JSON list of C-alpha atoms in Angstrom, two decimals:
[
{"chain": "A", "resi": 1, "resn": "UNK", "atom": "CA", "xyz": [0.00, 0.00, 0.00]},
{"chain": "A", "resi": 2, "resn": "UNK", "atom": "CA", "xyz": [1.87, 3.63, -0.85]},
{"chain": "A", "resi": 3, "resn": "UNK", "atom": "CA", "xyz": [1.73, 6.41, 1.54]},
{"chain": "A", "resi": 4, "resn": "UNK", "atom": "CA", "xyz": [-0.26, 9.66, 0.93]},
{"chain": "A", "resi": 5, "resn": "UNK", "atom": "CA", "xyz": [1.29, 12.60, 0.56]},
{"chain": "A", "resi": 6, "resn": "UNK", "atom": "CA", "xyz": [0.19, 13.60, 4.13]},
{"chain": "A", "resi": 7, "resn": "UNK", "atom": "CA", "xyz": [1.83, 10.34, 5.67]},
{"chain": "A", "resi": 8, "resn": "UNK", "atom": "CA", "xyz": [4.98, 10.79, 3.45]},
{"chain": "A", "resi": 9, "resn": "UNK", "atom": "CA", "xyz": [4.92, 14.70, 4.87]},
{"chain": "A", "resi": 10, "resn": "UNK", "atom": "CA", "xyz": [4.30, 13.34, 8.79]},
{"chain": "A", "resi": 11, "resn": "UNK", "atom": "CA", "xyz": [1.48, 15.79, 8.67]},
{"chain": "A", "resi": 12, "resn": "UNK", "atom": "CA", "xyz": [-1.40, 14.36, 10.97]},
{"chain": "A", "resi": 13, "resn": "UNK", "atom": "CA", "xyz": [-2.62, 16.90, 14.20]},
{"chain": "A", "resi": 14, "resn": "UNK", "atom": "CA", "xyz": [-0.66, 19.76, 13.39]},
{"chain": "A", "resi": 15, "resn": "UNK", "atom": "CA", "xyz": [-2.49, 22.87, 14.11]},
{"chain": "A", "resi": 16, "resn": "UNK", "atom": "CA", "xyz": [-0.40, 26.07, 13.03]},
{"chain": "A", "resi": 17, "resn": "UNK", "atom": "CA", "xyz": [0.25, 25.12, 9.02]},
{"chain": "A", "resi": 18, "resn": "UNK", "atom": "CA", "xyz": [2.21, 27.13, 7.08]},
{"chain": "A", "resi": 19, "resn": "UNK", "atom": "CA", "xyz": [2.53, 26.10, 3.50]},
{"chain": "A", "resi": 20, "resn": "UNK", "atom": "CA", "xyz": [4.61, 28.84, 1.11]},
{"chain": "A", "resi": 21, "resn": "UNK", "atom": "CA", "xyz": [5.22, 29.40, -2.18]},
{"chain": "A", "resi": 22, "resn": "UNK", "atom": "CA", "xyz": [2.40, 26.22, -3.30]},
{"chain": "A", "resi": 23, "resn": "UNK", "atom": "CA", "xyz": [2.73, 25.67, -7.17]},
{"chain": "A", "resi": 24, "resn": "UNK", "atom": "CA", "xyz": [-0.91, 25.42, -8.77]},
{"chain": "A", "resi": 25, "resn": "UNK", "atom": "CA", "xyz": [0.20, 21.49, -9.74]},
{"chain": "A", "resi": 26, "resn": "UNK", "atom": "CA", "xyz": [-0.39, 19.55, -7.12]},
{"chain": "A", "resi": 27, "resn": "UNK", "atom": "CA", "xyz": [-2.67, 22.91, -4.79]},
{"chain": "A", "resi": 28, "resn": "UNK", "atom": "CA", "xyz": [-5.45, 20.52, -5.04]},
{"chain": "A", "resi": 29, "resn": "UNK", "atom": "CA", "xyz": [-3.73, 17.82, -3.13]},
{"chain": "A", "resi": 30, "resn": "UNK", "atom": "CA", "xyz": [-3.55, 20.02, 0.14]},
{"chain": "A", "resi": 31, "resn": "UNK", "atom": "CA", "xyz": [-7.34, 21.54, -0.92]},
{"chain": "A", "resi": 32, "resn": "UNK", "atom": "CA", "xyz": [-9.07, 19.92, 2.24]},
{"chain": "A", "resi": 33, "resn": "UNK", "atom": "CA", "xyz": [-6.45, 20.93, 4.49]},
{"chain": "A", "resi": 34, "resn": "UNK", "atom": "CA", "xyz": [-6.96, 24.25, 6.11]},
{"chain": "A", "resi": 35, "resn": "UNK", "atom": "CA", "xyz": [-3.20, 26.56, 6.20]},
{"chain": "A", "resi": 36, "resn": "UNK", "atom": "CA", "xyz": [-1.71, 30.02, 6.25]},
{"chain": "A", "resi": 37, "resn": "UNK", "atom": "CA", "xyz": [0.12, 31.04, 2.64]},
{"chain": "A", "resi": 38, "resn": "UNK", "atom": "CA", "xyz": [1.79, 33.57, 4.30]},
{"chain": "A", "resi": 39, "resn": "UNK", "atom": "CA", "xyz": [3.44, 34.26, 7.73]},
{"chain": "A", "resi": 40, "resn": "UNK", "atom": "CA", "xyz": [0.67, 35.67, 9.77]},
{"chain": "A", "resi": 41, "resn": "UNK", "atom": "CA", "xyz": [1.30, 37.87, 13.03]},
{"chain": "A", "resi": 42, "resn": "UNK", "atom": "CA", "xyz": [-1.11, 35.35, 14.47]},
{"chain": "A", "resi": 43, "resn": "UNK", "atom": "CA", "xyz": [0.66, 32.22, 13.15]},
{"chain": "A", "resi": 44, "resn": "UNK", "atom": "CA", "xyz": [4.22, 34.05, 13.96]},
{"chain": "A", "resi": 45, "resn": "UNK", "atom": "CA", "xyz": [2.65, 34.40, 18.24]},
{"chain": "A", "resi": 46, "resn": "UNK", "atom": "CA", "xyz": [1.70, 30.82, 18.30]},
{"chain": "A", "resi": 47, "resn": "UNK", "atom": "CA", "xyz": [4.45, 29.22, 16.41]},
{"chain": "A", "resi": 48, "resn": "UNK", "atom": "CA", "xyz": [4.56, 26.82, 13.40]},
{"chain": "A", "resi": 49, "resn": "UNK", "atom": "CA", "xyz": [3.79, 23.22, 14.04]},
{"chain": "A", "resi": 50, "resn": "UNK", "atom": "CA", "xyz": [4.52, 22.18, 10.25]},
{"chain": "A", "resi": 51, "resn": "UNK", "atom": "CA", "xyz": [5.86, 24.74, 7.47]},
{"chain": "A", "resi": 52, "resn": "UNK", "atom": "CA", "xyz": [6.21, 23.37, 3.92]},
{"chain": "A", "resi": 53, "resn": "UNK", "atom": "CA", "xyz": [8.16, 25.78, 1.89]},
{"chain": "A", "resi": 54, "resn": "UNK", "atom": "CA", "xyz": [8.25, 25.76, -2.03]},
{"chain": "A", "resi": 55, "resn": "UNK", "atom": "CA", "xyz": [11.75, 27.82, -3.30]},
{"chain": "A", "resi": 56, "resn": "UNK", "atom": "CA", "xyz": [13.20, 27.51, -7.13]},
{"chain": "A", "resi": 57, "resn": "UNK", "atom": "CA", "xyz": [16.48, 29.23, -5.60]},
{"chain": "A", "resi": 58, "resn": "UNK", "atom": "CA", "xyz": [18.97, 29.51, -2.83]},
{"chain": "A", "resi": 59, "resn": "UNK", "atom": "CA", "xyz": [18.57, 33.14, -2.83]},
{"chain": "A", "resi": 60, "resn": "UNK", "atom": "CA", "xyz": [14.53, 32.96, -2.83]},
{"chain": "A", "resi": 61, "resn": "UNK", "atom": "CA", "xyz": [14.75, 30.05, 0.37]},
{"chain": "A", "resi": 62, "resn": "UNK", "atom": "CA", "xyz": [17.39, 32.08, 2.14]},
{"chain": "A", "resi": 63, "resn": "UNK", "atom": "CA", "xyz": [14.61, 35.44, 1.99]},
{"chain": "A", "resi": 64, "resn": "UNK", "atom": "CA", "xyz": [11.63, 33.13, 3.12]},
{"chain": "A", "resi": 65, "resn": "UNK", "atom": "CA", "xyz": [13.86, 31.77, 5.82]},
{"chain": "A", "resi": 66, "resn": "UNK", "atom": "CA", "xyz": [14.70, 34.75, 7.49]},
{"chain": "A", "resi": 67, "resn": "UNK", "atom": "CA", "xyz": [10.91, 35.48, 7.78]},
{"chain": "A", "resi": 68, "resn": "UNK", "atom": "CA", "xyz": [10.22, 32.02, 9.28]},
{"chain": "A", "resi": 69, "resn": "UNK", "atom": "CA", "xyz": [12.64, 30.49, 11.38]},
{"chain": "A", "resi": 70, "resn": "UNK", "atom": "CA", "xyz": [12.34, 32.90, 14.15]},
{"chain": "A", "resi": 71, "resn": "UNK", "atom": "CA", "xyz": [8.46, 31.51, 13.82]},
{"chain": "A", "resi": 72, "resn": "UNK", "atom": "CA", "xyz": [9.43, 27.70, 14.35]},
{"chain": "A", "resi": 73, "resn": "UNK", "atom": "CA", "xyz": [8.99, 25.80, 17.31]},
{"chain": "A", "resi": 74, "resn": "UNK", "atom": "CA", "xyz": [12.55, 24.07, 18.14]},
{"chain": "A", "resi": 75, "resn": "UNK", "atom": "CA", "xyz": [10.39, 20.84, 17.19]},
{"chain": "A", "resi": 76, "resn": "UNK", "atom": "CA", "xyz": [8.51, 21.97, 14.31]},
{"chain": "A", "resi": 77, "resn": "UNK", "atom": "CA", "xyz": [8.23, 20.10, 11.00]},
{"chain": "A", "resi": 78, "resn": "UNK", "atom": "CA", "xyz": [10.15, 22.05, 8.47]},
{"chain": "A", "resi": 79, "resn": "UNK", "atom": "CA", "xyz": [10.39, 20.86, 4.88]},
{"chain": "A", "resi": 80, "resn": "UNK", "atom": "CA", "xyz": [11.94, 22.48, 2.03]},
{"chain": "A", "resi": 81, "resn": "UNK", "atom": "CA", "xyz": [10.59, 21.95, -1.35]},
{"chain": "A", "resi": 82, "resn": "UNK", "atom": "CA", "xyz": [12.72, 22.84, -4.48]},
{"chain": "A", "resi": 83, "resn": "UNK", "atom": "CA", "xyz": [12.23, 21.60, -8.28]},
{"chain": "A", "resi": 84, "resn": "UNK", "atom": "CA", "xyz": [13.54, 18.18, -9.05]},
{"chain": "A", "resi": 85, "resn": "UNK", "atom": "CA", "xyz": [17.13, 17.76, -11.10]},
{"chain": "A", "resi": 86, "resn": "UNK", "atom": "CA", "xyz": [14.33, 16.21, -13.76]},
{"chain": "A", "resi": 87, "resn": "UNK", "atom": "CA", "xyz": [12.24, 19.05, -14.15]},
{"chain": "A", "resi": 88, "resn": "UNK", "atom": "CA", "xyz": [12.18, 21.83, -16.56]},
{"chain": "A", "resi": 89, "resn": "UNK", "atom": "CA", "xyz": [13.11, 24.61, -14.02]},
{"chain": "A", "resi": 90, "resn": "UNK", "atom": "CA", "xyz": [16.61, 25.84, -13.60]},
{"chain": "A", "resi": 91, "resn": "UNK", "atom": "CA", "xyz": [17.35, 25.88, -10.12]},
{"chain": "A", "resi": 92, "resn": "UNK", "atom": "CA", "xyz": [20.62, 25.81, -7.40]},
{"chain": "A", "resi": 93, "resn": "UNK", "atom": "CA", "xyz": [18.43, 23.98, -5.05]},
{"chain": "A", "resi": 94, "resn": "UNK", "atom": "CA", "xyz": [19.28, 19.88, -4.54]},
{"chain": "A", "resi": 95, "resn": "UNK", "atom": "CA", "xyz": [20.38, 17.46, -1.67]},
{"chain": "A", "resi": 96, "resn": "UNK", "atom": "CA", "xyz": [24.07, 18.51, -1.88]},
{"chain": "A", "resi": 97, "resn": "UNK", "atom": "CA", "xyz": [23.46, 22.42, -2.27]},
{"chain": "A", "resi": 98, "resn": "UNK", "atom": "CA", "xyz": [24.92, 24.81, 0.60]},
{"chain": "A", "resi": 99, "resn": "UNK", "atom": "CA", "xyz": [22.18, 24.52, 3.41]},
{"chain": "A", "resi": 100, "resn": "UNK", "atom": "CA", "xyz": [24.35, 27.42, 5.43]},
{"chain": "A", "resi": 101, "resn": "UNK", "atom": "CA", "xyz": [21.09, 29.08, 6.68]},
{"chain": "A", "resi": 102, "resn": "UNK", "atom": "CA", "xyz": [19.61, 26.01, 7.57]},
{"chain": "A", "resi": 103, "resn": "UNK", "atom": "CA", "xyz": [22.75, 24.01, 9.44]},
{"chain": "A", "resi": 104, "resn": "UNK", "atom": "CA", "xyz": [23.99, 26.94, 11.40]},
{"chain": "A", "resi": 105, "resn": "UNK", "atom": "CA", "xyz": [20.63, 27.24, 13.15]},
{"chain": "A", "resi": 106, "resn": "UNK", "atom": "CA", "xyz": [21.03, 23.69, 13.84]},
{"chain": "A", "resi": 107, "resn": "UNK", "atom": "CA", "xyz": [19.22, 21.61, 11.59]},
{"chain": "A", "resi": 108, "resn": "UNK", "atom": "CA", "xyz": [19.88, 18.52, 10.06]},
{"chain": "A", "resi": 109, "resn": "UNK", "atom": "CA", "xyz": [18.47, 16.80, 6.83]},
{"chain": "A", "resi": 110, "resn": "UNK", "atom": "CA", "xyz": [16.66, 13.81, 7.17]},
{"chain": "A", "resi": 111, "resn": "UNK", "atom": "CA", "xyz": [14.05, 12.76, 4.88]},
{"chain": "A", "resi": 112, "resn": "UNK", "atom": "CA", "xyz": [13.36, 13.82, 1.04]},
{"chain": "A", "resi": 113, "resn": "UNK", "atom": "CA", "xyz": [10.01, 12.90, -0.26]},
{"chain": "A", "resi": 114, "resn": "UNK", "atom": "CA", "xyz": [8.89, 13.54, -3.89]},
{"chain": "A", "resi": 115, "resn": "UNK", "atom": "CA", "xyz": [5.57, 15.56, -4.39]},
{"chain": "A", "resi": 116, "resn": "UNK", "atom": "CA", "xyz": [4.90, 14.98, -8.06]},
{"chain": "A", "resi": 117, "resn": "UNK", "atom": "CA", "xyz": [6.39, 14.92, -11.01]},
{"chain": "A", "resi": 118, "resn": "UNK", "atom": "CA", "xyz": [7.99, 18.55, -10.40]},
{"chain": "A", "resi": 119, "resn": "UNK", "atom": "CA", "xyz": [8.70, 18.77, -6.75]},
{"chain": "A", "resi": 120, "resn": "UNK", "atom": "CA", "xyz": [10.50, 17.11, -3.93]},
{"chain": "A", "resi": 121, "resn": "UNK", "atom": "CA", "xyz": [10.86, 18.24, -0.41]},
{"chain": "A", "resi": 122, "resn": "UNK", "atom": "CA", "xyz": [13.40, 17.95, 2.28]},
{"chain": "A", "resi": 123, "resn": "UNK", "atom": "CA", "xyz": [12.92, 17.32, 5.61]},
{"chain": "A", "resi": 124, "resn": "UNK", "atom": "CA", "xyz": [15.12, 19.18, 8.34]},
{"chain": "A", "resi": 125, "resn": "UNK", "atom": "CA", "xyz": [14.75, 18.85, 11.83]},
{"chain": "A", "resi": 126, "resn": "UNK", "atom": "CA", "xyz": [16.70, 21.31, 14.30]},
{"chain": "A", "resi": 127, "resn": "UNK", "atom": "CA", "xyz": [19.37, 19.10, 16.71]},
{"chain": "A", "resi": 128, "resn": "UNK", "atom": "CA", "xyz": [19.28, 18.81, 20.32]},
{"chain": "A", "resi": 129, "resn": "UNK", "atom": "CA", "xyz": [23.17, 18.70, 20.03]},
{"chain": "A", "resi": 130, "resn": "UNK", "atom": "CA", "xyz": [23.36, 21.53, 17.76]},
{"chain": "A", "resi": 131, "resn": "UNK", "atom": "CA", "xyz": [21.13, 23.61, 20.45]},
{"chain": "A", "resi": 132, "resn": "UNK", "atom": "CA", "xyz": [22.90, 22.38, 23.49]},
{"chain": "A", "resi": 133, "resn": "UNK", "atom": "CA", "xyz": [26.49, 23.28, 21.49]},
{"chain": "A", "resi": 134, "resn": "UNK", "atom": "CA", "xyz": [25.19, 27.00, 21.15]},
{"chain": "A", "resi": 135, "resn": "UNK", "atom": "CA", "xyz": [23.58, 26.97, 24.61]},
{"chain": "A", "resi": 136, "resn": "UNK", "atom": "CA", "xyz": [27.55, 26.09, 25.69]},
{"chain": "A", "resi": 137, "resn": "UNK", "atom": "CA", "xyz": [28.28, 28.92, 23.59]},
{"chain": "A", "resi": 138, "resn": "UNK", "atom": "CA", "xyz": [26.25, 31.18, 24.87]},
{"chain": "A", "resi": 139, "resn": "UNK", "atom": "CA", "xyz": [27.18, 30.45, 29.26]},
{"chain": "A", "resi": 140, "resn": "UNK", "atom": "CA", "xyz": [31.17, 30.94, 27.54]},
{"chain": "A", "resi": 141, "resn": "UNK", "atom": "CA", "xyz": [29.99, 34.62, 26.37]},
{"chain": "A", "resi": 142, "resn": "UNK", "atom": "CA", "xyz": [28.10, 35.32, 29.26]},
{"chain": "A", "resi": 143, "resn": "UNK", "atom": "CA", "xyz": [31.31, 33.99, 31.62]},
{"chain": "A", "resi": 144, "resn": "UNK", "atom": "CA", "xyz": [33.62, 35.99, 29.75]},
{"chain": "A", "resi": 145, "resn": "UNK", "atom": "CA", "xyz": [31.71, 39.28, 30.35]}
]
């Protein structure tokens, strides 16, 4: 039996859904499912649960990352989705790509999933020994003052 897209995604009780950037292709697949396009000043107070977002470049992802991550919850369910090496988009986005603005906040990649025929998406999921290293970092500041 093959996985929905929702069970490939790990999306099940989520509440604050933030899906950016959603190519009309596969919109209808996520129709029933009730999410913010944008970040909200309501959605940025109670945190993201699960963000999905859609980037054709590094420069574009790097722009809607700034606006989110200060949004996610340390255990939030972050995916990136970027145009597959396949499709007809030109794009610097794929599995061995700089992640700098992802892996110096402290997440990892884990999981890529493929949408359709056009799209795959990247899981990353923030560390707990990335946060305790900068949490180290952090008391060696504070002692040094």
């Amino acid at each position: 039996m093959s996985q929905t897209l929702f069970e490939k995604l790990d999306l099940a009780d989520d509440k604050n859904l933030l899906i950016q950037g959603l190519p009309s292709s596969i919109e209808k697949q996520f129709c029933k499912l009730s999410f913010a396009k944008n970040l909200t000043p309501l959605l940025k107070s109670r945190k993201i649960d699960f963000a999905l977002l859609f980037a054709v470049n590094e420069s574009q992802l790097n722009s809607i990352l700034s606006e989110v991550m200060p949004a996610l919850k340390n255990d939030s369910k972050l995916w990136i989705a970027s145009p597959k090496s396949t499709s007809k988009i030109v794009t610097d986005l794929n599995r061995s790509c700089s992640w700098e603005k992802l892996t110096s906040q402290g997440y990892e990649c884990t999981d890529e999933v493929v949408l359709d025929h056009v799209w795959s998406a990247t899981r990353f999921v923030k560390t707990y020994k990335a946060a305790n290293n900068r949490v180290r970092h952090n008391e060696a500041i504070a002692a040094e003052a």
